[in-house]
Structure formats: C-alpha cells, structure tokens
Coordinates of C-alpha atoms in Angstrom, one line a residue:
X56 CA 100.0 42.2 -2.3
X57 CA 99.3 45.8 -3.1
X58 CA 98.7 47.8 0.1
X59 CA 98.3 51.3 -1.4
X60 CA 94.7 52.7 -1.3
X61 CA 93.8 54.1 -4.6
X62 CA 90.5 55.9 -5.2
X63 CA 89.2 55.1 -8.6
X64 CA 86.3 56.4 -10.7
X65 CA 84.2 54.1 -12.8
X66 CA 83.9 56.8 -15.5
X67 CA 87.2 58.5 -16.1
X68 CA 90.7 57.0 -16.4
X69 CA 93.3 58.7 -14.3
X70 CA 97.0 58.3 -14.0
X71 CA 99.3 59.2 -11.1
X72 CA 103.0 59.2 -10.4
X73 CA 103.6 57.1 -7.3
X74 CA 107.4 57.5 -7.1
X75 CA 110.1 59.5 -8.9
X76 CA 113.8 59.6 -8.1
X77 CA 117.2 60.1 -9.5
X78 CA 119.5 57.3 -8.4
X79 CA 122.4 59.0 -10.3
X80 CA 122.9 61.5 -13.1
X81 CA 122.5 58.6 -15.6
X82 CA 119.8 56.6 -13.9
X83 CA 116.3 57.9 -13.2
X84 CA 113.4 55.9 -11.9
X85 CA 109.6 56.5 -12.0
X86 CA 106.5 54.5 -11.0
X87 CA 103.1 55.3 -12.4
X88 CA 99.5 53.9 -12.2
X89 CA 96.5 54.1 -14.6
X90 CA 93.0 53.2 -13.4
X91 CA 90.3 52.1 -13.4
X92 CA 90.5 49.7 -16.3
X93 CA 88.2 46.9 -17.4
X94 CA 89.5 43.3 -17.4
X95 CA 92.2 42.7 -20.0
X96 CA 92.8 46.4 -20.8
X97 CA 95.7 46.8 -18.4
X98 CA 97.7 44.1 -20.2
X99 CA 96.9 45.6 -23.6
X100 CA 98.1 49.1 -22.6
X101 CA 101.0 47.8 -20.6
X102 CA 102.5 45.8 -23.5
X103 CA 102.0 48.6 -26.0
X104 CA 103.5 51.2 -23.6
X105 CA 106.5 49.1 -22.9
X106 CA 107.3 48.6 -26.6
X107 CA 106.8 52.3 -27.3
X108 CA 109.0 53.3 -24.3
X109 CA 111.8 51.1 -25.5
X110 CA 111.5 51.5 -29.2
X111 CA 109.7 54.7 -30.2
X112 CA 111.5 57.4 -28.2
X113 CA 114.4 59.2 -29.9
X114 CA 117.7 59.7 -28.2
X115 CA 121.1 61.2 -29.1
X116 CA 124.5 59.5 -29.0
X117 CA 128.0 59.5 -30.6
X118 CA 128.1 57.2 -33.7
X119 CA 131.5 57.9 -35.2
X120 CA 135.0 59.0 -34.2
X121 CA 137.8 60.2 -36.5
X122 CA 141.5 60.8 -36.0
X123 CA 144.1 60.7 -38.6
X124 CA 146.8 59.6 -36.1
X125 CA 145.0 56.3 -35.4
X126 CA 146.2 53.5 -37.8
X127 CA 143.5 51.0 -36.7
X128 CA 140.9 50.4 -34.0
X129 CA 143.0 48.1 -31.8
X130 CA 146.2 50.2 -32.0
X131 CA 147.8 51.8 -28.9
X132 CA 149.3 55.3 -29.0
X133 CA 152.4 56.5 -27.0
X134 CA 151.2 58.7 -24.1
X135 CA 147.7 57.2 -24.1
X136 CA 146.8 54.7 -21.4
X137 CA 143.8 53.2 -23.2
X138 CA 143.7 51.4 -26.6
X139 CA 141.7 53.0 -29.3
X140 CA 139.0 50.4 -28.9
X141 CA 138.6 51.2 -25.2
X142 CA 138.3 54.9 -26.0
X143 CA 135.5 54.1 -28.5
X144 CA 133.7 52.1 -25.9
X145 CA 133.9 55.0 -23.5
X146 CA 132.6 57.4 -26.1
X147 CA 129.6 55.0 -26.6
X148 CA 128.7 55.4 -22.9
X149 CA 128.4 59.2 -23.1
X150 CA 124.8 60.3 -22.4
X151 CA 123.6 63.3 -24.5
X152 CA 120.4 65.3 -24.6
X153 CA 119.4 67.3 -27.6
X154 CA 116.8 68.6 -30.0
X155 CA 119.1 67.8 -32.9
X156 CA 117.6 67.0 -36.2
X157 CA 119.5 64.3 -38.0
X158 CA 123.3 64.5 -37.3
X159 CA 125.9 67.0 -36.1
X160 CA 129.6 67.3 -35.4
X161 CA 131.6 67.7 -32.2
X162 CA 135.3 67.4 -31.3
X163 CA 137.8 66.9 -28.5
X164 CA 141.2 68.7 -28.3
X165 CA 143.2 68.2 -25.1
X166 CA 146.9 68.5 -24.2
X167 CA 148.3 66.0 -21.7
X168 CA 149.1 64.9 -19.2
X169 CA 145.7 64.5 -17.6
X170 CA 142.3 62.9 -17.8
X171 CA 139.9 63.3 -20.7
X172 CA 136.3 63.4 -19.7
X173 CA 133.0 64.3 -21.2
X174 CA 133.4 67.9 -20.3
X175 CA 136.2 68.2 -22.8
X176 CA 133.8 67.5 -25.7
X177 CA 133.0 70.7 -27.7
X178 CA 129.4 70.3 -28.7
X179 CA 126.9 72.1 -30.9
X180 CA 124.5 74.5 -29.1
X181 CA 121.6 72.1 -29.5
X182 CA 123.3 69.3 -27.6
X183 CA 124.2 69.0 -23.9
X184 CA 126.0 66.3 -21.8
X185 CA 124.2 64.7 -18.9
X186 CA 127.2 63.7 -16.9
X187 CA 130.4 65.8 -17.5
X188 CA 132.5 63.4 -15.4
X189 CA 132.1 60.5 -17.7
X190 CA 135.6 59.1 -18.3
X191 CA 137.1 58.9 -21.8
X192 CA 140.9 58.4 -21.6
X193 CA 144.0 59.2 -19.7
X194 CA 147.0 61.0 -21.2
X195 CA 150.3 60.0 -19.5
X196 CA 152.6 62.3 -21.5
X197 CA 152.4 65.9 -22.9
X198 CA 150.8 64.9 -26.2
X199 CA 148.0 66.5 -28.1
X200 CA 144.9 64.4 -28.2
X201 CA 142.4 65.4 -30.9
X202 CA 139.4 63.6 -32.3
X203 CA 136.4 64.5 -34.3
X204 CA 133.0 63.1 -33.4
X205 CA 129.7 62.5 -35.2
X206 CA 126.5 62.9 -33.2
X207 CA 123.1 61.5 -34.3
X208 CA 119.6 61.6 -33.0
X209 CA 117.5 58.5 -33.8
X210 CA 115.6 55.7 -32.1
X211 CA 116.3 52.1 -31.3
X212 CA 119.8 50.8 -31.7
X213 CA 122.2 50.3 -34.5
X214 CA 125.0 47.8 -34.5
X215 CA 127.9 49.0 -36.7
X216 CA 130.0 46.6 -38.7
X217 CA 133.7 46.7 -37.6
X218 CA 135.1 48.8 -40.4
X219 CA 137.7 51.5 -40.5
X220 CA 137.9 53.9 -43.3
X221 CA 140.9 55.4 -45.1
X222 CA 140.2 58.8 -43.6
X223 CA 140.7 57.4 -40.1
X224 CA 137.1 57.3 -38.9
X225 CA 135.6 54.5 -36.8
X226 CA 132.0 53.6 -36.3
X227 CA 130.5 53.2 -32.8
X228 CA 127.5 51.0 -31.9
X229 CA 124.6 53.4 -31.3
X230 CA 122.1 52.8 -28.5
X231 CA 119.7 55.7 -29.0
X232 CA 117.2 54.4 -26.5
X233 CA 116.9 56.8 -23.5
X234 CA 114.7 54.3 -21.7
X235 CA 116.9 51.6 -20.2
X236 CA 114.1 49.4 -19.0
X237 CA 110.3 49.4 -18.6
X238 CA 108.0 47.0 -16.8
X239 CA 104.3 46.7 -16.2
X240 CA 102.3 44.9 -13.6
X241 CA 98.6 44.5 -13.0
X242 CA 96.5 44.6 -9.8
X243 CA 92.9 43.3 -10.1
X244 CA 90.1 44.1 -7.7
X245 CA 86.3 43.8 -7.5
X246 CA 84.3 47.0 -7.6
X247 CA 80.7 46.0 -6.9
X248 CA 79.9 43.3 -9.4
X249 CA 82.5 44.3 -11.9
X250 CA 86.2 43.2 -12.0
X251 CA 88.5 46.1 -12.6
X252 CA 92.3 46.5 -13.0
X253 CA 95.0 48.9 -12.1
X254 CA 98.1 49.2 -14.4
X255 CA 101.5 49.9 -12.8
X256 CA 104.3 51.1 -15.0
X257 CA 107.9 51.2 -13.9
X258 CA 110.4 53.2 -16.1
X259 CA 114.2 53.6 -15.9
X260 CA 115.9 56.2 -18.1
X261 CA 119.5 57.2 -18.7
X262 CA 119.0 60.7 -17.4
X263 CA 118.6 62.4 -20.8
X264 CA 114.9 62.6 -19.9
X265 CA 112.8 61.9 -16.9
X266 CA 110.5 58.9 -16.7
X267 CA 107.5 61.3 -16.8
X268 CA 108.8 62.8 -20.0
X269 CA 109.4 59.4 -21.4
X270 CA 105.8 58.4 -20.6
X271 CA 104.4 61.5 -22.3
X272 CA 106.5 61.0 -25.4
X273 CA 105.8 57.3 -25.7
X274 CA 102.1 58.1 -25.4
X275 CA 102.2 60.7 -28.1
X276 CA 104.2 58.4 -30.4
X277 CA 101.6 55.6 -29.9
X278 CA 98.8 58.0 -30.7
X279 CA 100.6 59.2 -33.9
X280 CA 100.9 55.6 -35.1
X281 CA 97.2 54.9 -34.8
X282 CA 95.9 58.2 -36.2
X283 CA 96.1 57.0 -39.8
X284 CA 93.6 54.3 -39.0
X285 CA 91.0 57.0 -38.1
X286 CA 91.2 58.3 -41.6
X287 CA 91.9 55.1 -43.5
X288 CA 90.8 55.0 -47.1
X289 CA 90.7 51.8 -49.1
X290 CA 92.6 53.1 -52.1
X291 CA 93.9 49.8 -53.3
X292 CA 90.9 47.6 -52.5
X293 CA 87.7 47.5 -54.6
X294 CA 84.5 45.6 -53.8
X295 CA 82.9 43.8 -56.7
X296 CA 80.0 41.4 -56.1
X297 CA 80.6 41.5 -52.4
X298 CA 84.1 40.0 -52.9
X299 CA 87.5 41.6 -52.2
X300 CA 89.3 42.1 -55.5
X301 CA 92.9 43.5 -55.5
X302 CA 94.2 45.7 -58.1
X303 CA 98.0 45.2 -58.6
X304 CA 100.4 47.8 -60.1
X305 CA 101.0 48.1 -63.9
X306 CA 103.7 45.4 -63.8
X307 CA 101.4 42.7 -62.3
X308 CA 102.1 39.3 -61.0
X309 CA 100.9 37.7 -64.2
X310 CA 102.9 40.0 -66.4
X311 CA 106.1 39.2 -64.6
X312 CA 105.5 35.5 -64.6
X313 CA 104.8 35.6 -68.3
X314 CA 108.3 37.1 -68.8
X315 CA 109.7 34.2 -66.8
X316 CA 108.0 31.8 -69.2
X317 CA 109.4 33.6 -72.2
X318 CA 112.8 33.1 -70.8
X319 CA 112.2 29.4 -71.1
X320 CA 112.6 28.9 -67.4
X321 CA 109.5 26.8 -67.1
X322 CA 111.1 23.3 -67.2
X323 CA 113.6 24.4 -64.5
X324 CA 110.9 25.7 -62.3
X325 CA 109.1 22.4 -62.5
X326 CA 112.0 20.7 -60.7
X327 CA 112.3 23.3 -57.9
X328 CA 110.0 22.6 -54.9
X329 CA 108.8 25.5 -52.9
X330 CA 110.6 24.2 -49.8
X331 CA 113.9 24.8 -51.6
X332 CA 113.1 28.5 -51.9
X333 CA 113.3 31.1 -49.2
X334 CA 109.6 31.4 -48.5
X335 CA 108.6 32.4 -45.0
X336 CA 106.9 29.6 -43.0
X337 CA 103.4 31.2 -43.2
X338 CA 103.5 31.6 -47.0
X339 CA 105.0 28.1 -47.4
X340 CA 102.2 26.5 -45.4
X341 CA 99.5 28.4 -47.3
X342 CA 100.9 27.2 -50.6
X343 CA 101.2 23.6 -49.4
X344 CA 97.6 23.5 -48.2
X345 CA 96.6 24.7 -51.7
X346 CA 98.5 21.8 -53.4
X347 CA 101.2 24.1 -54.8
X348 CA 104.4 22.1 -54.5
X349 CA 106.8 23.5 -57.1
X350 CA 107.6 26.9 -58.6
X351 CA 105.8 25.8 -61.8
X352 CA 102.6 25.1 -59.8
X353 CA 103.0 28.7 -58.6
X354 CA 103.5 30.0 -62.2
X355 CA 100.2 28.3 -63.2
X356 CA 98.2 30.3 -60.7
X357 CA 97.0 33.9 -61.4
X358 CA 96.8 36.6 -58.7
X359 CA 93.1 36.2 -58.2
X360 CA 93.5 32.4 -57.5
X361 CA 96.3 33.1 -55.0
X362 CA 94.3 35.7 -53.2
X363 CA 91.6 33.2 -52.5
X364 CA 94.0 31.2 -50.4
X365 CA 93.2 31.6 -46.7
X366 CA 95.4 34.1 -44.8
X367 CA 97.0 35.3 -48.1
X368 CA 97.5 39.0 -48.7
X369 CA 99.0 41.4 -51.3
X370 CA 102.3 41.6 -49.4
X371 CA 102.7 37.8 -49.8
X372 CA 102.3 38.1 -53.6
X373 CA 105.0 40.8 -53.7
X374 CA 107.2 38.6 -51.6
X375 CA 106.7 35.7 -54.0
X376 CA 107.6 37.9 -57.0
X377 CA 110.9 38.9 -55.4
X378 CA 111.8 35.3 -54.7
X379 CA 111.0 34.2 -58.2
X380 CA 113.0 37.0 -59.7
X381 CA 116.0 35.8 -57.6
X382 CA 115.4 32.1 -58.5
X383 CA 115.5 32.8 -62.2
X384 CA 119.1 34.0 -62.0
X385 CA 120.2 30.7 -60.5
X386 CA 118.7 28.3 -63.0

C-alpha cells in the first residue's frame, strides 16, 4: 500500500526523485516517480525505461590484459599470491568512469612486496577510477609486477572466448552496463471518474554515474531511437493499385533462384523439406500454411507470391535467400 501523498496534475506529466543514496562507492540507489499517467501508460514506459537503463547506457571497463611474463591464463608466478586467472577476475571488477571514445590504453607497474590496488593503474586523462581501494593482487616478494591494459567504452556486455595470444595478452569479459539493476512498479488510483497511474522507478548503479544521470541518459537514448520514425520515408515501398509492392535490389530473389536452377540443384531441392532447413519458426509456419513443403516448392514461387503470405516481410525473403545459398553447398 502506497502511503505517500502525491499531488498530480491532470494536464502535465511530472517526475520527482523520492530517494537517492550512496550505499558504497560502487553502489548507488535512486527511486523516482512519474505521474499522472493514463491506464496502461505506466507499464509501457516502465518496460521501455528498464530495457534502456540496462542495455542502452554506455560504460567503461578493462577488456584485455597483457604481460610477456605470463605463459598462460591459469599459471602462477613466483612472488605473486594470486593466479593469473584470479588477477583477471579482479581487473574485471574495476569500475571506471570516462568520456572515452572507442578504446584506450593503461598500465600497472609495481615493485613488491605489497598490495596492488586500483590506485596503481596509470590511466589516460579521460578515465577515472571510482574506487581506488579495489583489490587486484598481492606481491609477497620483491618482484616487478607490470601489465598493460586495454580500456573500452561500449554498452551491454561482451563474453570473451578463452583465448590467449602469442604476445601474452588475455581477454576479459566486459560488462559495460553502469546500471546494475532497474525495477518499475505501478500505483493505480481514481481521480474523479478517471483511473490514473503513478510509475515508480528504482535504479541501482555501479557508482560510475548516479541513478539520476542514468535516468536522463536512458531517456535521451530512447528519444534518439524513435526520432527516425518522425521523419520516416518509404524509400523501398511503392504503392500500385492500392497494394504494397516491394522493389528488391538488382540481384533479386528470382535471379538468385534462377542461378540455383542453372546449377542443376532442382532435383535435390525437391527431396529437401523445409523442416530440414534452419528456418525460424515464424517463417516455417508461414510457408507451411501456404502449402510450401519442400525447397523446390519455394523455388517455384516468385517474390510477389511470397509477399502475399500473411505476416511475411522483406527481411524474411532475405533470410530465405541466405539459407538457400547455404543449402546449395551441401547437395
């Protein structure tokens, strides 16, 4: 039950920050509201904002480490308490803030004994460390610990394949997302004869930006994604006799299928059913409903006939072309 009294206007949407706190250097929390909304609008905005907060905001992290003294990722070095793999995992947790464009370089050079922390990383001027106390490794003997780092700014996450290179560099899984979690909830109420809603947004960040900054950036990114629709032009679609007719590129569907026939693949295509090919479920179901059961049935349809199939689009034709091109190499 929501006990907070919120004054709302029936004309203008307003947002407000209800709570903002820093639980630690690497964990910020913010709670916001947007109101008044009509029935159903809160869920529409909440879902879109959550996806934008988690997937559309750029962050900065270490994506590669290089040292010529390291033979492989799971090796251990004399004078170093952690294995190389543990050090790479610690580097993955370093939280950075930057206005870096693309990628940049950094390095660590420390002489033991002692602890190696984030403050020992020598960074470019455009990058800063959120928590200098983040632990990296412990040197137990008077050895020289040196390592080169690659820093990138991007969005989302990138899982690296475990692969070491001859130059001694090792990839690190990259979690660029500065927003660690985002939730939305809805409070409904009756205003006169109208049912209205209040949207509550909760945002947790890693400290590289505040929840308020994350909310602003996610909103701008969402707006940028929708702006093209305001100026949309139907360049590839032409209306003739009140019907949608699609103009394909110079190398059309029909031309490419004709080449397949010239290669005498027709008999083989007759024996291959569409459920044996890698068609997505939606395309497969559309073809089945149109009595297209084999690849030869597909060859005997021109683009205009395929476009008359319900729920079929130009991207589906391009997908079919790619699959047929692959199939012809295996028959």
